[in-house]
Coordinates of C-alpha atoms in Angstrom, one line a residue:
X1 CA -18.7 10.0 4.2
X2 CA -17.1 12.7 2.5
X3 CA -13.7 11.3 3.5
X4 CA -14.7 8.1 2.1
X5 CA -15.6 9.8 -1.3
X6 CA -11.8 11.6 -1.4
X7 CA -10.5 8.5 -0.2
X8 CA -12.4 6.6 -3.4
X9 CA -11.2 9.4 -5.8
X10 CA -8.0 8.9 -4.9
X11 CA -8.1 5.0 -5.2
X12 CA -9.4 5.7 -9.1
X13 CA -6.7 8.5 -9.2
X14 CA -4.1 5.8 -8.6
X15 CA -5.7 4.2 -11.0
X16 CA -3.5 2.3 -14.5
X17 CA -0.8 0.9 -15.8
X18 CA 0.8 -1.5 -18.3
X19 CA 4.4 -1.7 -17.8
X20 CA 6.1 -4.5 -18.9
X21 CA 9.5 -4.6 -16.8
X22 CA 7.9 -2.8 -13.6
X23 CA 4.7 -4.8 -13.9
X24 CA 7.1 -8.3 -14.0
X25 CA 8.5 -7.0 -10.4
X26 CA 5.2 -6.1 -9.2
X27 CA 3.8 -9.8 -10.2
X28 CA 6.8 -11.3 -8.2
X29 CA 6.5 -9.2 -5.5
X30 CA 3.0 -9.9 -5.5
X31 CA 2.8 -13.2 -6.1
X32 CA 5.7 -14.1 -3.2
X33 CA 3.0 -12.8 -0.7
X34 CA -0.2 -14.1 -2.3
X35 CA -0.8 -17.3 0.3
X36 CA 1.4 -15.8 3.1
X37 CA -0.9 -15.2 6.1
X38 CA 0.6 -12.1 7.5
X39 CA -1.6 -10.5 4.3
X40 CA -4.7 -9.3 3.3
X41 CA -4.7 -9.4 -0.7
X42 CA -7.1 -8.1 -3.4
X43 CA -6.8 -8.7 -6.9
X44 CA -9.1 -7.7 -9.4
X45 CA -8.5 -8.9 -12.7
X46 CA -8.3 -7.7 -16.3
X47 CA -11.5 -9.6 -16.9
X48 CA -13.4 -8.5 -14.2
X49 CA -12.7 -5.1 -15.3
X50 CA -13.8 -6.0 -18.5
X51 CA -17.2 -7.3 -17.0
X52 CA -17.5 -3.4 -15.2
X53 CA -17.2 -1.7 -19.0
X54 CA -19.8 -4.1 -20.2
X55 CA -22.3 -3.7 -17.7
X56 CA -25.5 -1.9 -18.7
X57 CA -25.6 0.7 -15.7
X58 CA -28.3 3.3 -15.6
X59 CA -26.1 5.8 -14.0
X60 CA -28.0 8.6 -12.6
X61 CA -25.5 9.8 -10.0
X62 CA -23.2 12.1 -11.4
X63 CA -20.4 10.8 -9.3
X64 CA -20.9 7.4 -10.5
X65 CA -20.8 8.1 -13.5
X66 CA -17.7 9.7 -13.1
X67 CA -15.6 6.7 -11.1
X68 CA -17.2 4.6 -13.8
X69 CA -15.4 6.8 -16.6
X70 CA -12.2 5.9 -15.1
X71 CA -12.9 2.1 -13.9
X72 CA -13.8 1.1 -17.5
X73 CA -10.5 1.6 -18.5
X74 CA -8.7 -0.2 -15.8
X75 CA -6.6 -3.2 -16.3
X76 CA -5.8 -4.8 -13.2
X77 CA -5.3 -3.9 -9.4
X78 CA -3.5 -5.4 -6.6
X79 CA -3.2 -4.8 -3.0
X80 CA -1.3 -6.2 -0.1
X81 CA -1.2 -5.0 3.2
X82 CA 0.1 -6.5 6.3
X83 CA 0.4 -5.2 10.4
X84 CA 3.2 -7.3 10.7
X85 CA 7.0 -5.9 10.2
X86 CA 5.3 -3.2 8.2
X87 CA 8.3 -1.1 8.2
X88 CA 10.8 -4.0 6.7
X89 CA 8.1 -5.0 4.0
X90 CA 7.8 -1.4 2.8
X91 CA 11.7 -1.1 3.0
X92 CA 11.9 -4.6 1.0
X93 CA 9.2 -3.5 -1.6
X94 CA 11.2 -0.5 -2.4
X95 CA 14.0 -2.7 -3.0
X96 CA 12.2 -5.4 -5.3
X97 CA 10.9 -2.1 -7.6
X98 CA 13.1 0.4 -9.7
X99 CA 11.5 3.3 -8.4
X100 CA 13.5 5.0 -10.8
X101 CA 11.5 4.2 -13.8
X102 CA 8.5 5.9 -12.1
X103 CA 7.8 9.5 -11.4
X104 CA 7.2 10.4 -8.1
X105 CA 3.9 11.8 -7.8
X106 CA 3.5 12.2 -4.0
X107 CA 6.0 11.9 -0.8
X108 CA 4.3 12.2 2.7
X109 CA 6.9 11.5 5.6
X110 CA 6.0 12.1 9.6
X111 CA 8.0 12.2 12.7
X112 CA 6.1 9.0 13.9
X113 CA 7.7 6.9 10.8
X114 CA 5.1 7.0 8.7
X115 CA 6.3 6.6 4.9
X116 CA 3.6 6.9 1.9
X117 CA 5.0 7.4 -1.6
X118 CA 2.7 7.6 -4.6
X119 CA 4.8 6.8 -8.2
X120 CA 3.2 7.0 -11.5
X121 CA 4.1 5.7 -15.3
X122 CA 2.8 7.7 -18.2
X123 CA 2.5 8.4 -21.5
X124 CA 3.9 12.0 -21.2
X125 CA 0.3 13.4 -22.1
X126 CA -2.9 13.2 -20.4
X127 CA -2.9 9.3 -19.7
X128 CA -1.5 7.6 -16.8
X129 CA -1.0 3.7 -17.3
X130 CA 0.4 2.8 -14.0
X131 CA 0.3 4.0 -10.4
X132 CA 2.0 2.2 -7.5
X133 CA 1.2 3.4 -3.8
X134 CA 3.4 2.2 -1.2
X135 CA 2.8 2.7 2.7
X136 CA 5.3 1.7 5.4
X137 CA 4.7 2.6 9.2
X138 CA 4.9 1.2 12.1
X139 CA 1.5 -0.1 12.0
X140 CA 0.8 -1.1 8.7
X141 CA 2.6 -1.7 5.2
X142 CA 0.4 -1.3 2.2
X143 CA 0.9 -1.9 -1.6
X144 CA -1.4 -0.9 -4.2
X145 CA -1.0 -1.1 -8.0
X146 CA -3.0 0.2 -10.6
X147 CA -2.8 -0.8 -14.0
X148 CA -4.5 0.8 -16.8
X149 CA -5.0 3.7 -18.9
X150 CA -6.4 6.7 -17.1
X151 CA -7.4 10.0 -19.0
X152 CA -6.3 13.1 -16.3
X153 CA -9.0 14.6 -18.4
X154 CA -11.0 11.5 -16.7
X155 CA -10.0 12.0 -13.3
X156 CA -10.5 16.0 -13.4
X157 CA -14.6 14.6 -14.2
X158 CA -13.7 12.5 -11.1
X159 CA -12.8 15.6 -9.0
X160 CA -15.5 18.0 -10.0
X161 CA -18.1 15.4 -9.3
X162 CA -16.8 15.0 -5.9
X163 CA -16.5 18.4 -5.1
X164 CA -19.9 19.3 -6.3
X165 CA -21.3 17.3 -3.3
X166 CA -21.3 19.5 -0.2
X167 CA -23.9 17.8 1.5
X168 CA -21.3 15.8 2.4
X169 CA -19.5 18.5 4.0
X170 CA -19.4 17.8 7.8
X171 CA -19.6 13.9 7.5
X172 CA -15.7 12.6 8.2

C-alpha cells in the first residue's frame, strides 16, 4: 500500500503543463497511437479536470486533501504504454520530442536496459506546468504527460501527507 501511495505522489508530482510547441509534438505523438492496438491509452481531459475542482468533497483524509490540492489544477494527462518493441517506441518518442526544451528532472538507467527519464517545463519559480515521463525497456515502453500548473509548494503538502502515514510502513 505504501508503495502505491509513493507511486500516486509521484504520478501528481509529474503532474502539469501547457506548452505550446512541446504540447503540439506530444498531441501527434499521441494521437498517431490513439487506435493502434499494441496500446493501452488514458486520456483525461481538461474538462474532466475541471469537473474534479468543482466537486463538493468532504475531505477528511489529510492525504486526500493533499492529491486534491494538486489535481484541481491539472490540465490534461495522457498515457500510452505498450509491451510490444518497447525499446524502439521509447527510442522513437525521444526522437518525436525536443527534449531540449525540457529540464531533466530524473535519469534512471540499469544494466538490464531499462531507460526512465522524467523532464519537466516550468515557470522558473515554484510552478511546474509540464512533466513528461518516458519508460523504455525491454518489457514495456510508457509515456506519461502532465499538463498543468503545479505549486512545488503543492506537492511538498503532497509529500508530508504521505510521509505522515506509517501505518503504512511494512505494506509494499
Amino acid at each position: 500500500m505504501k508503495t502505491f501511495k509513493i507511486l500516486l505522489a509521484l504520478l501528481f508530482v509529474a503532474v502539469g503543463f501547457t506548452a505550446q510547441a512541446q504540447d503540439d509534438a506530444i498531441s501527434k505523438y499521441f494521437n498517431k497511437y490513439l487506435d493502434d492496438d499494441r496500446f493501452t491509452v488514458v486520456y483525461i481531459s481538461p474538462k474532466m479536470f475541471q469537473l474534479f475542482d468543482k466537486m463538493d468533497l468532504n475531505l477528511d483524509d489529510e492525504e486526500a486533501e493533499a492529491i486534491m490540492s494538486v489535481v484541481k489544477d491539472m490540465r490534461s494527462l495522457r498515457i500510452l504504454v505498450s509491451e510490444e518493441t518497447p525499446k524502439q517506441f521509447f527510442d522513437e518518442a525521444k526522437k518525436a520530442f525536443n527534449t531540449n526544451s525540457y529540464e531533466v528532472l530524473m535519469t534512471v538507467r540499469d544494466k538490464g536496459g531499462d531507460n526512465v527519464e522524467f523532464f519537466i517545463k516550468d515557470d522558473g519559480g515554484t510552478v511546474i506546468n509540464e512533466l513528461l515521463l518516458l519508460v523504455g525497456g525491454e518489457d514495456e515502453f510508457v509515456l506519461m504527460s502532465f499538463v498543468g500548473n503545479i505549486d512545488l509548494n503543492n506537492i511538498s503538502k503532497l509529500t508530508e501527507a504521505f510521509e505522515g502515514d506509517g501505518d503504512d510502513a511494512n505494506d509494499d
